[in-house]
């Protein structure tokens, strides 16, 4: 009976994490084949290392990894830049305002992910509201190509991931004793110096956590680059999807997934070390 | 008194309905150790924060050597503050904490190192420069906080309950060290405390605050022996405060006491209460007349160097009476005792 509470998380992790992971691992060393499903298990023919060799050797896939990491890094950086003043504002706000403001930060989580992207498409496309207004006011003759561009991609990414950055920063800034900033001022530090020498260094672990919390899921993002980004935004998530659904090359798709997971183990490990320290 | 270093003129500060400071005037000469004594909500911490510039007064002025500090932000004020929680920067080493204020002044590296070492030596922490604050004991943190402000050589230092977070054993020793550092540096210290014995032991002058008003200011002995108001009398040393009516012959008739209090000087006009310190009351059988009374001992509390007796008087008052050890064992509970005191022990209260 006493082991029962442990059973639930073990079952959960087993069924929803370990088993799928195992399936992906087996897939990545399987042999591609015509038919349903489009692969042969690595049984009599032995393990197939071709998929990993292809993914690691072909510049197309390496570029996809690089693009994903750059997009994730830039998204995390942009989120951090926006989230820092937001979190600072939340912490400094009057107590009565804090809960409603925090709610506003979390509000995007409550609306569906796809409707939000749909809204962006509606705003940004050639016949969308923004182009429509600009034309009506006579600023432009022909519609601007706003959608399917890098700015549109980052707009969507930052919009989706910003709350992940605000929350850890808010948590770390609200733990900061305001007396420390007063003490710094008393010792002769002006407003910006207090921020640079006290607030910023003490919020650094929170900022790092915020960066990683955005970076990790953003690196595997597929939907936003697909729906808002330019055709050149061939990030690894998008390539993986194409391999799986369009090329029906499940082993290559699985190899991409395994390598992405391996690449993300480093930031995940860093994140856990940060959490353990605070 | 020489020209004051700090002058407070009619300072007032309210927080909504609460009056934290109420038209407060105070002069502090250079090199003085002043204790601001008061209970919680007396406004003593607000006063410190107004002087340091963290709160703006609603009315009144803070003058430093005659210069009005209104609108001068905390970082530009010519004074420093030691915070009750010490407020050490957790990400900086002890030496980094102490150097912080010097860096802000732009003191050159070599000079900075020398002064940090000097400040750490002054508080006996020369070996601890590389430690982080969380690896120090409470007493050591207090010293780092002290070194961090003293290294700036302020002419006025504000201290918010500097001994409050220390163990009782460490408190006395640190108090003496604080006094010695104050003498050594020649800085004026304004120390906020709620502990009367701390204030009496360390300060040149004690300022007693009640509900944002300065109710008494003077040397510790004078404030202790001649409390001005009911509040000061009961706050400092737990004097008996006895209410009554002037008897027309220079005394105060106290129905609650069942006797008459007659001070050495004539009772001031409109005075309706007197203070009587427990240790000034003696047990003396056969005493009668003014400045005597008799009652029944209700409680006896042994306190080491003396005992405190609670004596129920016929009028209903309960008198605190000190009984020195050298006078032998106090009478047991329930016994009837005759009390007497000198006229000089009766202090008329005005307010």
Coordinates of C-alpha atoms in Angstrom, one line a residue, chain B residues 21-342:
Chain B
X21 CA 6.6 61.7 12.8
X22 CA 4.9 64.7 14.4
X23 CA 6.7 68.1 14.1
X24 CA 9.9 66.8 15.4
X25 CA 12.9 69.1 16.2
X26 CA 16.3 67.8 17.1
X27 CA 19.9 69.0 17.0
X28 CA 22.9 66.6 16.9
X29 CA 26.4 68.1 17.5
X30 CA 29.4 66.6 15.8
X31 CA 30.8 63.4 17.5
X32 CA 27.8 62.7 19.6
X33 CA 26.4 59.3 20.3
X34 CA 22.6 59.8 20.3
X35 CA 20.2 57.0 21.1
X36 CA 16.7 57.2 19.6
X37 CA 14.6 55.2 22.0
X38 CA 11.0 54.2 21.5
X39 CA 8.6 51.3 21.2
X40 CA 7.4 49.8 18.0
X41 CA 5.4 52.4 16.0
X42 CA 7.1 55.3 17.8
X43 CA 8.4 56.5 14.5
X44 CA 12.1 55.9 15.3
X45 CA 12.8 53.9 12.2
X46 CA 10.9 56.3 10.0
X47 CA 13.0 59.1 11.4
X48 CA 16.2 57.3 10.4
X49 CA 14.8 56.6 6.9
X50 CA 13.9 60.3 6.5
X51 CA 17.4 61.4 7.5
X52 CA 19.0 58.8 5.1
X53 CA 16.7 60.0 2.3
X54 CA 14.6 56.8 1.8
X55 CA 11.5 58.6 2.9
X56 CA 10.6 62.2 2.2
X57 CA 9.0 64.2 5.0
X58 CA 5.6 65.7 4.5
X59 CA 6.8 68.8 6.2
X60 CA 10.0 70.1 7.9
X61 CA 13.6 70.1 7.0
X62 CA 16.7 67.9 7.5
X63 CA 19.8 70.2 7.7
X64 CA 23.3 68.8 7.5
X65 CA 25.7 71.5 8.6
X66 CA 23.0 74.0 7.8
X67 CA 22.5 72.7 4.3
X68 CA 18.9 71.5 3.5
X69 CA 19.0 67.9 2.3
X70 CA 15.5 68.1 0.7
X71 CA 15.6 66.6 -2.8
X72 CA 19.1 65.1 -2.2
X73 CA 18.9 61.4 -3.1
X74 CA 20.3 58.8 -0.6
X75 CA 23.4 58.1 -2.6
X76 CA 24.4 61.8 -2.5
X77 CA 23.9 62.4 1.2
X78 CA 26.9 63.0 3.3
X79 CA 26.0 60.3 5.8
X80 CA 25.7 56.5 6.0
X81 CA 23.3 54.0 7.5
X82 CA 23.8 50.6 9.0
X83 CA 20.7 48.5 8.4
X84 CA 19.0 46.3 11.0
X85 CA 19.3 43.2 8.8
X86 CA 22.8 44.3 7.9
X87 CA 21.9 44.2 4.2
X88 CA 25.2 42.6 3.2
X89 CA 25.4 41.9 -0.6
X90 CA 25.3 38.1 -0.8
X91 CA 27.1 37.9 -4.1
X92 CA 30.1 39.9 -2.9
X93 CA 32.9 38.8 -0.5
X94 CA 33.4 40.5 2.8
X95 CA 36.1 42.6 1.2
X96 CA 33.9 43.3 -1.8
X97 CA 31.1 44.5 0.5
X98 CA 33.5 46.8 2.4
X99 CA 35.0 48.1 -0.9
X100 CA 31.6 48.8 -2.4
X101 CA 31.2 52.3 -1.0
X102 CA 34.8 53.2 -1.9
X103 CA 34.4 52.0 -5.5
X104 CA 31.4 54.3 -5.8
X105 CA 33.6 57.2 -4.6
X106 CA 36.1 56.3 -7.3
X107 CA 38.9 55.6 -4.7
X108 CA 42.0 54.3 -6.5
X109 CA 42.7 50.6 -6.3
X110 CA 45.8 50.7 -4.0
X111 CA 44.2 53.2 -1.6
X112 CA 41.0 51.1 -1.7
X113 CA 42.8 47.9 -0.7
X114 CA 44.6 49.7 2.1
X115 CA 41.4 51.2 3.5
X116 CA 39.4 47.9 3.2
X117 CA 42.2 46.1 5.1
X118 CA 42.2 48.9 7.7
X119 CA 38.4 48.7 8.2
X120 CA 38.4 44.9 8.5
X121 CA 41.2 45.1 11.0
X122 CA 39.2 47.7 13.0
X123 CA 36.4 45.2 13.5
X124 CA 38.7 42.2 13.9
X125 CA 37.9 40.5 10.6
X126 CA 41.2 40.8 8.8
X127 CA 41.2 37.0 8.0
X128 CA 37.7 37.0 6.6
X129 CA 38.0 39.2 3.5
X130 CA 37.6 36.4 1.0
X131 CA 34.5 34.8 2.7
X132 CA 31.0 35.2 1.4
X133 CA 28.5 36.7 3.9
X134 CA 26.5 33.5 4.2
X135 CA 29.5 31.8 5.7
X136 CA 29.8 34.2 8.6
X137 CA 28.2 34.1 12.0
X138 CA 25.6 36.7 13.1
X139 CA 28.2 38.6 15.1
X140 CA 30.7 38.6 12.2
X141 CA 28.0 39.9 9.8
X142 CA 27.3 42.7 12.1
X143 CA 31.0 43.6 12.0
X144 CA 31.1 43.5 8.2
X145 CA 28.1 45.8 8.1
X146 CA 29.9 48.2 10.5
X147 CA 33.2 48.0 8.6
X148 CA 31.3 48.7 5.3
X149 CA 29.9 52.0 6.5
X150 CA 32.9 53.1 8.6
X151 CA 35.3 52.6 5.7
X152 CA 33.6 55.6 4.1
X153 CA 34.6 57.7 7.1
X154 CA 31.2 59.2 7.5
X155 CA 30.8 62.2 9.9
X156 CA 27.3 60.9 10.7
X157 CA 26.3 57.3 11.0
X158 CA 22.8 56.1 11.4
X159 CA 22.4 52.7 13.0
X160 CA 19.1 50.8 13.0
X161 CA 19.0 48.4 16.0
X162 CA 22.7 47.5 15.5
X163 CA 22.6 45.0 18.3
X164 CA 19.1 43.8 17.8
X165 CA 19.9 40.6 16.0
X166 CA 22.7 39.5 18.3
X167 CA 22.6 36.9 21.1
X168 CA 22.3 38.4 24.6
X169 CA 25.9 37.4 25.4
X170 CA 27.4 39.1 22.4
X171 CA 25.3 42.2 22.8
X172 CA 27.1 43.8 25.8
X173 CA 30.6 43.2 24.3
X174 CA 29.5 44.5 20.9
X175 CA 27.9 47.5 22.5
X176 CA 31.2 48.5 24.1
X177 CA 33.0 48.0 20.9
X178 CA 30.5 50.2 19.1
X179 CA 31.1 52.9 21.7
X180 CA 34.9 52.6 21.3
X181 CA 34.6 52.8 17.5
X182 CA 32.5 55.8 17.8
X183 CA 35.0 57.5 20.0
X184 CA 37.9 56.4 17.7
X185 CA 36.3 57.7 14.5
X186 CA 34.9 60.8 16.0
X187 CA 31.7 60.3 13.9
X188 CA 28.3 61.2 15.3
X189 CA 26.2 58.1 15.8
X190 CA 22.4 58.1 15.8
X191 CA 21.3 54.7 17.0
X192 CA 17.7 53.5 17.0
X193 CA 16.8 51.0 19.7
X194 CA 13.9 49.8 21.6
X195 CA 16.1 48.5 24.4
X196 CA 16.4 51.0 27.1
X197 CA 19.4 49.5 28.8
X198 CA 21.3 49.7 25.5
X199 CA 20.4 53.3 25.1
X200 CA 21.3 54.2 28.6
X201 CA 24.6 52.3 28.5
X202 CA 26.0 53.6 25.2
X203 CA 24.6 57.0 24.4
X204 CA 25.7 60.5 25.3
X205 CA 22.1 61.6 25.0
X206 CA 18.9 59.7 24.8
X207 CA 15.9 60.9 22.8
X208 CA 12.7 59.2 23.7
X209 CA 10.1 59.0 21.0
X210 CA 6.4 58.4 21.4
X211 CA 3.9 58.4 18.5
X212 CA 6.3 60.4 16.4
X213 CA 6.9 63.1 18.9
X214 CA 10.2 63.7 20.8
X215 CA 9.0 63.5 24.4
X216 CA 12.3 63.8 26.2
X217 CA 15.9 64.5 25.3
X218 CA 18.9 64.5 27.7
X219 CA 21.8 62.6 29.1
X220 CA 20.9 59.0 30.1
X221 CA 21.1 59.7 33.9
X222 CA 18.9 62.7 33.7
X223 CA 16.3 61.0 31.5
X224 CA 16.3 58.0 33.8
X225 CA 16.1 59.9 37.0
X226 CA 13.8 62.8 35.9
X227 CA 11.4 61.3 33.4
X228 CA 9.2 64.1 32.0
X229 CA 6.1 62.2 31.1
X230 CA 4.1 59.1 32.1
X231 CA 5.3 57.3 29.0
X232 CA 9.0 58.0 29.7
X233 CA 8.6 57.0 33.3
X234 CA 7.1 53.7 32.6
X235 CA 9.1 52.9 29.5
X236 CA 12.5 53.6 31.1
X237 CA 13.1 51.3 34.1
X238 CA 9.4 50.6 34.8
X239 CA 8.8 53.4 37.3
X240 CA 5.5 53.4 39.2
X241 CA 3.3 56.1 37.8
X242 CA 0.8 57.4 40.4
X243 CA -2.2 59.5 39.5
X244 CA -3.7 61.9 42.0
X245 CA -4.9 65.4 42.9
X246 CA -2.8 68.3 44.2
X247 CA -3.5 68.6 48.0
X248 CA -2.8 72.3 48.0
X249 CA 0.2 71.9 50.3
X250 CA 2.7 71.0 47.6
X251 CA 1.9 67.3 47.6
X252 CA -0.1 64.9 45.4
X253 CA -3.0 63.1 47.0
X254 CA -3.1 59.6 45.6
X255 CA -6.3 57.7 46.4
X256 CA -5.1 54.6 44.6
X257 CA -2.0 54.5 46.8
X258 CA -3.7 55.4 50.0
X259 CA -1.2 58.2 50.7
X260 CA 0.4 61.4 49.7
X261 CA 3.4 62.0 47.4
X262 CA 5.4 65.0 48.3
X263 CA 8.2 65.9 45.9
X264 CA 11.3 67.9 47.1
X265 CA 10.3 70.9 45.0
X266 CA 6.8 72.3 44.9
X267 CA 4.4 70.4 42.6
X268 CA 4.2 72.2 39.3
X269 CA 0.9 73.8 38.2
X270 CA -1.5 71.3 36.7
X271 CA 0.6 68.2 37.6
X272 CA -1.6 65.2 38.3
X273 CA 0.9 62.4 38.3
X274 CA 4.3 61.5 39.8
X275 CA 6.8 58.8 39.1
X276 CA 8.4 56.7 41.7
X277 CA 11.2 54.3 40.9
X278 CA 11.0 50.8 42.4
X279 CA 14.5 50.9 43.7
X280 CA 13.9 54.2 45.6
X281 CA 11.2 52.6 47.7
X282 CA 12.3 51.1 51.0
X283 CA 10.6 48.8 53.4
X284 CA 10.5 50.5 56.8
X285 CA 8.3 49.5 59.7
X286 CA 6.7 52.3 61.7
X287 CA 7.0 54.9 58.9
X288 CA 4.1 57.4 58.7
X289 CA 3.1 60.7 57.1
X290 CA 3.7 61.9 53.6
X291 CA 5.9 59.7 51.3
X292 CA 4.9 56.6 53.2
X293 CA 2.3 54.0 52.6
X294 CA 1.5 50.4 53.6
X295 CA 0.3 47.5 51.5
X296 CA 0.3 43.7 51.1
X297 CA 3.0 41.8 49.2
X298 CA 1.3 40.0 46.3
X299 CA 4.3 38.6 44.4
X300 CA 8.1 38.3 45.0
X301 CA 10.3 37.8 42.0
X302 CA 14.0 37.1 42.6
X303 CA 16.2 38.9 40.0
X304 CA 19.7 38.1 41.0
X305 CA 21.0 41.4 42.4
X306 CA 17.6 42.3 43.9
X307 CA 14.1 41.1 44.2
X308 CA 11.0 42.8 42.7
X309 CA 8.0 42.9 45.0
X310 CA 4.5 43.7 43.8
X311 CA 2.7 45.4 46.7
X312 CA -1.1 45.8 46.6
X313 CA -2.0 49.2 48.2
X314 CA -5.3 49.8 50.0
X315 CA -6.5 52.1 47.2
X316 CA -6.0 49.4 44.6
X317 CA -2.7 50.4 43.1
X318 CA 0.0 47.7 42.7
X319 CA 3.4 49.2 43.4
X320 CA 6.6 47.8 42.0
X321 CA 9.2 47.8 44.8
X322 CA 12.8 46.9 44.5
X323 CA 14.4 45.0 47.4
X324 CA 18.2 44.9 47.5
X325 CA 19.9 41.6 48.3
X326 CA 22.1 43.2 51.0
X327 CA 18.9 44.1 53.0
X328 CA 18.3 40.4 53.6
X329 CA 15.6 38.1 52.3
X330 CA 12.4 39.9 51.4
X331 CA 9.3 39.3 53.5
X332 CA 7.1 36.5 52.2
X333 CA 4.0 36.8 50.1
X334 CA 1.0 38.0 52.0
X335 CA 2.8 40.0 54.6
X336 CA 1.8 43.6 55.2
X337 CA 4.7 46.0 54.8
X338 CA 5.2 49.7 55.4
X339 CA 6.9 51.6 52.6
X340 CA 8.7 54.9 52.6
X341 CA 10.7 57.0 50.1
X342 CA 12.6 60.2 50.0

